[in-house]
Short mmCIF file of C-alpha atoms in Angstrom, two decimals:
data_model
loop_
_atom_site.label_atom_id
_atom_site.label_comp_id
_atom_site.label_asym_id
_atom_site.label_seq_id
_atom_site.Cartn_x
_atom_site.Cartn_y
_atom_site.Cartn_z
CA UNK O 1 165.82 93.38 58.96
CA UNK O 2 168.30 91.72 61.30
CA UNK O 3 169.93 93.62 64.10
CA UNK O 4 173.26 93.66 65.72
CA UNK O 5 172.77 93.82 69.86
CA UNK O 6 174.96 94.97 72.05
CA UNK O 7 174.27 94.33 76.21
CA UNK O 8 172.76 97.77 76.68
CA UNK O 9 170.40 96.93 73.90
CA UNK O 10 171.52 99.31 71.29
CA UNK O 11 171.25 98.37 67.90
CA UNK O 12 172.85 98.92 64.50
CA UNK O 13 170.39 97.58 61.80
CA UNK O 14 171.64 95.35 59.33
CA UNK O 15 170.11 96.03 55.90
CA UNK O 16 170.49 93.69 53.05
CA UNK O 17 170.85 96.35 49.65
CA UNK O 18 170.55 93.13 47.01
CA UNK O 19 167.10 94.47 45.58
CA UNK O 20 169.30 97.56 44.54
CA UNK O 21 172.43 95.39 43.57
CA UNK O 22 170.96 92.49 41.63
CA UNK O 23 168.04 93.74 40.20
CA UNK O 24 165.28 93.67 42.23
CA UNK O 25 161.31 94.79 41.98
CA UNK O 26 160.02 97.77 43.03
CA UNK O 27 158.10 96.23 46.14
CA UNK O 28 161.27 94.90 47.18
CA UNK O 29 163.06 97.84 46.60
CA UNK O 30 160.80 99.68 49.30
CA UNK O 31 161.17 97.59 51.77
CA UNK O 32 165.41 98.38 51.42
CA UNK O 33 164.07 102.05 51.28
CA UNK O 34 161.82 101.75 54.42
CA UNK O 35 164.50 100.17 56.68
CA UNK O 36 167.31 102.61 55.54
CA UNK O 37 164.48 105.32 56.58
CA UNK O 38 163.95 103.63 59.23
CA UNK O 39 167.81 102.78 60.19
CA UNK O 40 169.09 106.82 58.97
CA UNK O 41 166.41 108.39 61.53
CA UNK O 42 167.18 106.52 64.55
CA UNK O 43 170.90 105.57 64.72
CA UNK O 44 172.60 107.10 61.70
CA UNK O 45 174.88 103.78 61.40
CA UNK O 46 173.56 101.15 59.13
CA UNK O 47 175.46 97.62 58.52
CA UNK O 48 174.80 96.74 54.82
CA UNK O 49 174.86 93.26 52.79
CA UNK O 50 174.31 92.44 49.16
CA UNK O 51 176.53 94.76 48.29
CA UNK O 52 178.21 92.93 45.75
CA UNK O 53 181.99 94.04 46.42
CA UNK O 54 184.44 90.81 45.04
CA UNK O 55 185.63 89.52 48.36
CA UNK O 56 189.34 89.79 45.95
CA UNK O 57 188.75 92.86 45.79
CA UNK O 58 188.56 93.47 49.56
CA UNK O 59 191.49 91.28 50.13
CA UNK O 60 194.07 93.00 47.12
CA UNK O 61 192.81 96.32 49.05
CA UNK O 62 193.81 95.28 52.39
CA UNK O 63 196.83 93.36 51.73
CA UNK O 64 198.48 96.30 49.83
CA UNK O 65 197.41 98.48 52.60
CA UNK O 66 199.46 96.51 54.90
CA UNK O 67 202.36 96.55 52.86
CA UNK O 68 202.33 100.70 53.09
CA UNK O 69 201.80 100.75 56.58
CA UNK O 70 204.04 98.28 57.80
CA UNK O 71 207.33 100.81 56.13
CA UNK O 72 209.02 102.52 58.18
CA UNK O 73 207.84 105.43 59.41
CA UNK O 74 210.53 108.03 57.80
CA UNK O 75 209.22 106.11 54.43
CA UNK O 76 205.61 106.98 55.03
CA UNK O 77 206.62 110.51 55.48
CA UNK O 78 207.97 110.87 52.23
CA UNK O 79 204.15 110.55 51.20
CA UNK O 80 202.92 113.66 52.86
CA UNK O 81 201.23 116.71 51.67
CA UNK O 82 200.70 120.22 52.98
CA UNK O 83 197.25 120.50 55.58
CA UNK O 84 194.98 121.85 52.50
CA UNK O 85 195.61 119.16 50.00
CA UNK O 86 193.69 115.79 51.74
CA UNK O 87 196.14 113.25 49.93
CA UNK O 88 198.97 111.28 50.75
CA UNK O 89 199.92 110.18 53.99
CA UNK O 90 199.49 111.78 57.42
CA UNK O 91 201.39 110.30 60.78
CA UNK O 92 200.07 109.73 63.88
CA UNK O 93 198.92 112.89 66.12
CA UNK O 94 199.31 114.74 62.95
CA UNK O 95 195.42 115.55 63.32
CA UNK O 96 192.91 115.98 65.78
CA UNK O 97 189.53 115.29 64.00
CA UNK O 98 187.72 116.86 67.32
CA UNK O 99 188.62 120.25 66.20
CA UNK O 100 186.10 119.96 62.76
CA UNK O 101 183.73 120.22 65.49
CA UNK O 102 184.86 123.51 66.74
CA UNK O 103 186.23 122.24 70.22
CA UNK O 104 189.02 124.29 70.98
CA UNK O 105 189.41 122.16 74.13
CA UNK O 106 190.39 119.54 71.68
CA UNK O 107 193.77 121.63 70.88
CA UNK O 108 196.93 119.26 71.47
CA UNK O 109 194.88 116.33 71.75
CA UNK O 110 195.96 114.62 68.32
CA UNK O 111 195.12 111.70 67.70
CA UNK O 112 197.28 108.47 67.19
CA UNK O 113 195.94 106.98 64.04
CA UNK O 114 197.99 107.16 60.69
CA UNK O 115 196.48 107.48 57.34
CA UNK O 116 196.91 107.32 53.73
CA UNK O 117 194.36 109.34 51.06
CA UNK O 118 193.38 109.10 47.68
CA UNK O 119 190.42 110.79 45.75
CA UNK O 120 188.70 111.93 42.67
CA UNK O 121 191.69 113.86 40.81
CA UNK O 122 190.37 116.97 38.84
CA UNK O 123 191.52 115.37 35.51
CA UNK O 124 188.93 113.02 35.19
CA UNK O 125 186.70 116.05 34.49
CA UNK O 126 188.82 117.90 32.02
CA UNK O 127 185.58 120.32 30.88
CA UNK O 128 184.81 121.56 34.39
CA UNK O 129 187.82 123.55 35.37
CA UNK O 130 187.99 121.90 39.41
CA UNK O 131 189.92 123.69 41.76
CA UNK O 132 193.30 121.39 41.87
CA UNK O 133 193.57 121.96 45.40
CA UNK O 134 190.46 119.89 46.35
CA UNK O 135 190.39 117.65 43.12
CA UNK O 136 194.10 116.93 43.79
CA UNK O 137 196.44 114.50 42.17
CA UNK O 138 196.90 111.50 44.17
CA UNK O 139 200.65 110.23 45.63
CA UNK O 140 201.18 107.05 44.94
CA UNK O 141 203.88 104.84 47.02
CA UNK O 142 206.43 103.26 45.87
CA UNK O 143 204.42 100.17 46.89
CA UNK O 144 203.89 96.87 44.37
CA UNK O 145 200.21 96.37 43.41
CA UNK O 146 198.86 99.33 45.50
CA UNK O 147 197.80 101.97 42.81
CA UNK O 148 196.20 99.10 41.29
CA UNK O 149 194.27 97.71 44.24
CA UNK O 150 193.31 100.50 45.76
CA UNK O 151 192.36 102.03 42.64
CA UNK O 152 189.88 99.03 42.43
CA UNK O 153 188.72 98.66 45.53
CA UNK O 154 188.04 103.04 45.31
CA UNK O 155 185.61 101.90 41.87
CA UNK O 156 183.70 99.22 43.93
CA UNK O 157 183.22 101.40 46.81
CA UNK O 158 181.92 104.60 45.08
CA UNK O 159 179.64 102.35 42.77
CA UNK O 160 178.25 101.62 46.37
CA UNK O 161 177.97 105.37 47.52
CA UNK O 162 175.97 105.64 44.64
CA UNK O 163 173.75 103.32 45.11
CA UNK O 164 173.36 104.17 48.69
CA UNK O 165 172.12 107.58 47.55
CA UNK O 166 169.30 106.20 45.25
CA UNK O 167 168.39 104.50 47.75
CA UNK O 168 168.32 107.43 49.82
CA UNK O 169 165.91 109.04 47.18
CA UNK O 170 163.65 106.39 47.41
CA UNK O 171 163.57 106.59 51.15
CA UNK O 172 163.06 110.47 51.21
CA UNK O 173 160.27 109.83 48.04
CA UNK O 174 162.72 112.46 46.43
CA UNK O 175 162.81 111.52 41.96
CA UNK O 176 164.71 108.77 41.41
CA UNK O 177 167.91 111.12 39.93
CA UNK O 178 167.73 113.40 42.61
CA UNK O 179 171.23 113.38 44.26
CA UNK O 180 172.67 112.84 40.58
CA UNK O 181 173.34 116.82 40.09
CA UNK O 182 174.60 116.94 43.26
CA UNK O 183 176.93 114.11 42.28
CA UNK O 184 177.98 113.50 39.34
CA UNK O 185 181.32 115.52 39.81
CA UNK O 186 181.66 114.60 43.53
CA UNK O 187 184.55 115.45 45.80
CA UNK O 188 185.40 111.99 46.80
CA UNK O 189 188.07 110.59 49.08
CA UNK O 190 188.98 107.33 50.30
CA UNK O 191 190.92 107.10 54.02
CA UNK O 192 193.02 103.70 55.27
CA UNK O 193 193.03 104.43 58.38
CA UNK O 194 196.22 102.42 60.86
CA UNK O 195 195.82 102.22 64.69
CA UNK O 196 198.95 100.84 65.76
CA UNK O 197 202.18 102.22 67.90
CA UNK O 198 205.43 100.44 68.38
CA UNK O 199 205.90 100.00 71.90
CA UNK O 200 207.13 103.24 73.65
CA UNK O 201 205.67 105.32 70.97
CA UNK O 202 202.65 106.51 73.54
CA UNK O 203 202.01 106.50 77.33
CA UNK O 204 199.55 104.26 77.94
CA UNK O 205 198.04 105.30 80.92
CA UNK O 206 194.73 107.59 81.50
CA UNK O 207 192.73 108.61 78.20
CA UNK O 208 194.13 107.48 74.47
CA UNK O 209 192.24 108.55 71.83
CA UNK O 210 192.97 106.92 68.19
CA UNK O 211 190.68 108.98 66.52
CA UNK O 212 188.64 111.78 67.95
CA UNK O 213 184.53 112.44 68.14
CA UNK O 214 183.85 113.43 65.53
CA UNK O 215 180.81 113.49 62.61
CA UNK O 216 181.42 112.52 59.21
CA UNK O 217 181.86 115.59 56.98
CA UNK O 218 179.63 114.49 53.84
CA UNK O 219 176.78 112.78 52.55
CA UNK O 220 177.44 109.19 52.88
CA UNK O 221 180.49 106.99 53.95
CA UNK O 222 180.89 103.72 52.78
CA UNK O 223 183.63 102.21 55.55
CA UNK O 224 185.57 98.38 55.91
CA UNK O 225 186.86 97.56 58.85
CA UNK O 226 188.48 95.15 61.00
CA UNK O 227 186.60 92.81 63.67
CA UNK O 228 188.27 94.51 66.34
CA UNK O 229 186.98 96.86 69.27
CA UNK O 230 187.44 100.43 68.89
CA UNK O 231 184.89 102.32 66.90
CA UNK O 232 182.33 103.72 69.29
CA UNK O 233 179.00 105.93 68.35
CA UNK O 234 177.30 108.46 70.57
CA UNK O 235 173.65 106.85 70.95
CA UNK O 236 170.82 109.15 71.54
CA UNK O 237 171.01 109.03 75.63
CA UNK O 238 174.87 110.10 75.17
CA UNK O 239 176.15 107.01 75.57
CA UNK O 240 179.69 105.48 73.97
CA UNK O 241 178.60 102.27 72.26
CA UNK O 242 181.04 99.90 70.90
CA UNK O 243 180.33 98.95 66.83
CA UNK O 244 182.09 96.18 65.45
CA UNK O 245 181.03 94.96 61.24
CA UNK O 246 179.10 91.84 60.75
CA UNK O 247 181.32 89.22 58.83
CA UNK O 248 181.39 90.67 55.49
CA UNK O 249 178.91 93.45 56.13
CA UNK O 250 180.34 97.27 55.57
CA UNK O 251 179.37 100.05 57.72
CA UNK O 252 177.65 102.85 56.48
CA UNK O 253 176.82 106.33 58.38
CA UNK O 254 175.51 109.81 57.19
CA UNK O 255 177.65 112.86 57.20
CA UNK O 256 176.76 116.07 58.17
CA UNK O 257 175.33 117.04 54.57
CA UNK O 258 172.48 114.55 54.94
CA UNK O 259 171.55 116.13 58.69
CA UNK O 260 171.61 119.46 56.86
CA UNK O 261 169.40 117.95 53.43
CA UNK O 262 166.65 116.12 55.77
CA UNK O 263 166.81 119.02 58.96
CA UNK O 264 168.33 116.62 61.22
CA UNK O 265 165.54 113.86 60.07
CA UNK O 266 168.44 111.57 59.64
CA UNK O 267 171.61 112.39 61.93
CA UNK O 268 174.68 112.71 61.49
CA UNK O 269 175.81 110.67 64.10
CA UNK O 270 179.01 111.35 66.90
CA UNK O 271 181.82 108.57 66.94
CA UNK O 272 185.11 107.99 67.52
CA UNK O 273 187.67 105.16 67.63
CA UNK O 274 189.07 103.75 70.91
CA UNK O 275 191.31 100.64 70.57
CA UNK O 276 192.10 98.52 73.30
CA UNK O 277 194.64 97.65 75.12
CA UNK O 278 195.68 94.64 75.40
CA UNK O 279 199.06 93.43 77.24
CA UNK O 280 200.15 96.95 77.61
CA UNK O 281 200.17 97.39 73.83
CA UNK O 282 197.47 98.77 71.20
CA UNK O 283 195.69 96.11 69.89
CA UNK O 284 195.52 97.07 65.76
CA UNK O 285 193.48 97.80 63.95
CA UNK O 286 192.65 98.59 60.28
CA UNK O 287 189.74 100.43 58.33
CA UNK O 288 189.12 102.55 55.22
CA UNK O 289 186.48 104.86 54.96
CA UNK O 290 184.76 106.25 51.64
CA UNK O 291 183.52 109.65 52.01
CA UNK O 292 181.17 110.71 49.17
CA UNK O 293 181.01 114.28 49.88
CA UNK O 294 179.34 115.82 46.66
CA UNK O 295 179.97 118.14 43.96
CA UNK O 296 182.36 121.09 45.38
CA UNK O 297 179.72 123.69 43.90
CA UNK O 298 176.76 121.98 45.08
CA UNK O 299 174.51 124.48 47.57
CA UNK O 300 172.76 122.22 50.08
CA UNK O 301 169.47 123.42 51.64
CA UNK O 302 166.82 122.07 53.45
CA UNK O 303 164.71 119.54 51.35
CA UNK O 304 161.26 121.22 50.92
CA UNK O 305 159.43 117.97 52.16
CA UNK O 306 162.39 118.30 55.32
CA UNK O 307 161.13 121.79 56.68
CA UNK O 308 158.40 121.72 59.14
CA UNK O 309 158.56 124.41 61.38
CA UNK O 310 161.69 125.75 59.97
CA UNK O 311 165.23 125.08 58.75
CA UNK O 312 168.09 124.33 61.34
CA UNK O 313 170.25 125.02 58.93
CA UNK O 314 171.41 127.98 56.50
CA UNK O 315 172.33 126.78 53.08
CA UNK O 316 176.03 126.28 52.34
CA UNK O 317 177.76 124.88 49.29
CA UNK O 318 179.95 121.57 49.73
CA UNK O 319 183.57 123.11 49.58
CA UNK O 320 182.96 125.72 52.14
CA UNK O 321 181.23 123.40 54.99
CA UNK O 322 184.03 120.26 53.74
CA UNK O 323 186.95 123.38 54.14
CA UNK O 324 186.09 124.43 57.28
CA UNK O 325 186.09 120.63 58.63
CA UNK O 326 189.54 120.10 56.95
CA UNK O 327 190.63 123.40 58.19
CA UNK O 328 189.77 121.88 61.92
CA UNK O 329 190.82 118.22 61.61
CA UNK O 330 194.51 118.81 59.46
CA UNK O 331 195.46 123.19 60.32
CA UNK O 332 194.45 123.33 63.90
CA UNK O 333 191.79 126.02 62.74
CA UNK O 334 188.20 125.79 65.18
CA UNK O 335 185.02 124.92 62.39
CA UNK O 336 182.75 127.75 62.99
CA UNK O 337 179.84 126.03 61.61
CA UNK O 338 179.43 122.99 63.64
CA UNK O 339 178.23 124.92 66.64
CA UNK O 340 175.14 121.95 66.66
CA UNK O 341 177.55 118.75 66.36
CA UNK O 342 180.04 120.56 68.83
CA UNK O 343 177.21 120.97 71.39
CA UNK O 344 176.08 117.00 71.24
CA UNK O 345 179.73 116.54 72.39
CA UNK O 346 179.81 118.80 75.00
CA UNK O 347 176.36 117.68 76.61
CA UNK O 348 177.88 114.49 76.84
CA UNK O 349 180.95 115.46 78.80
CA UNK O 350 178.92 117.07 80.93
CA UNK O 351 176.53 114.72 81.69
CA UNK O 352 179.76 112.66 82.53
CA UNK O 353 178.66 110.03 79.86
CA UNK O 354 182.02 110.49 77.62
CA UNK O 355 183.60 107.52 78.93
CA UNK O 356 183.96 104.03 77.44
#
């Protein structure tokens, strides 16, 4: 298993999922297993390769993405939707992402990223009667090729979330279908995330934040991004470490529902995105994030196998804890059920650690 290095000596494991992708046998398959176990209980972040997305793909996704982002910014507004439906386009310091975590200290502090969402609409499950406001139907801009290419590149990259989570079953020694119930109608959303500013746009000077700390709400997130400084993860001594991808690796990092499943055996790990500044300008930057969150009417509780001494953790079904995130990041309203993630942030401060 390779490993990225960073001066400090923290590492993000790269892990090379082909055994999974093309067919491989089932010793080789638990050596994937062993060193997403391995990667899941010590950093959270994983770097993955063999994952068999087209490299077109990828580059139809991206281009089209540029094209939206690059309208004006009256146009992109057209796009938006109310706080409780997570489609469509939100503006910069239209959200502060610190607040899923319960910080009401984060109040004010939006942050400058823009964004555009799609997800799984509830009529590709006509027999199961989803709630419309979390299954929503998607906006589409008036954009040439996007629906198309982001509509493929969304295929590729839940084919991946769902391979990530049998690998996760193999790794936990869980059946092989295990995370299929908990799937197989899941509340999925894709995020193309923009860090850019004209000039003027922001003051420049003393903290900037593009996207606050923050954990991921789900199970598993399956994100691109750009070779450029920015994203930053909260190590175990509380330390800011910058994360760049491997050329053509994706990252991948557990939500919060996996820290619940495996009692904090695998983390949910702290990050946030930082770009620099370079010239007195933001330097962009560019990423899209696939959040497999699970079926709305799943109830997640401690794995049996998970327990030990006891459950951190009450159970709590998918739509209530991904609600009360939403409700924090896009209404302004405090998460009261993140009182552990919130606390990770705070020690940090504290221990004066919470710079770059």
């Amino acid at each position: 298993m390779e490993r990225m290095r960073a001066a400090t000596g923290f590492r993000i494991p790269v892990v090379d999922i082909s055994a999974y992708t093309t067919g491989g046998d089932a010793a080789e398959r638990a050596v994937v297993a062993a060193q997403i176990d391995d990667a899941a209980s010590s950093v959270g972040f994983i770097q993955i390769v063999g994952h068999q997305i087209p490299s077109a793909v990828i580059e139809e996704f991206t281009a089209v993405m540029d094209d939206f982002f690059a309208l004006p910014l009256e146009a992109k507004k057209a796009y938006r939707t109310p706080p409780e439906i997570n489609r469509g386009y939100a503006p910069p310091k239209s959200e502060s992402l610190s607040l899923s975590l319960g910080l009401q200290s984060a109040a004010g502090m939006n942050d400058f990223f823009e964004a555009f969402n799609v997800g799984v609409e509830a009529g590709e499950y006509p027999d199961l009667q989803l709630p419309e406001d979390q299954y929503a139907a998607n906006t589409w801009p008036q954009v040439d090729h996007f629906q198309a290419a982001v509509s493929a590149y969304f295929v590729e990259a839940r084919r991946v979330a769902h391979t990530l989570t049998r690998i996760f079953a193999d790794a936990l020694d869980l059946p092989p279908d295990f995370f299929d119930g908990y799937t197989d109608h899941s509340l999925d959303v894709l995020r193309m995330n923009n860090y850019a500013l004209p000039p003027g746009e922001v003051e420049l000077e003393g903290e900037l934040t593009g996207m606050g700390e923050h954990t991921d709400y789900g199970i598993v997130t399956v994100l691109w991004a750009d070779q450029v400084r920015g994203l930053q993860v909260l190590d175990p001594d509380g330390r800011w470490q910058d994360v760049a991808p491997a050329e053509g690796a994706l990252l991948i990092n557990l939500g919060d529902l996996m820290a619940r499943w495996t009692n904090e055996r695998w983390m949910s790990t702290l990050h946030r995105v930082k770009p620099p500044i370079v010239d007195g300008t933001i330097e962009r930057r560019r990423s899209a994030a696939y959040f497999h969150d699970g079926n709305i009417d799943a109830t997640i509780s401690t794995l049996p196998s998970c327990v030990g001494a006891g459950s951190r953790y009450s159970p709590i079904t998918v739509g209530e804890h991904i609600g009360a995130k939403l409700a924090g990041s896009r209404a302004g309203q405090a998460n009261p059920y993140a009182k552990r993630e919130a606390a990770r942030v705070q020690r940090a401060m504290r221990q004066g650690l919470g710079q770059q």
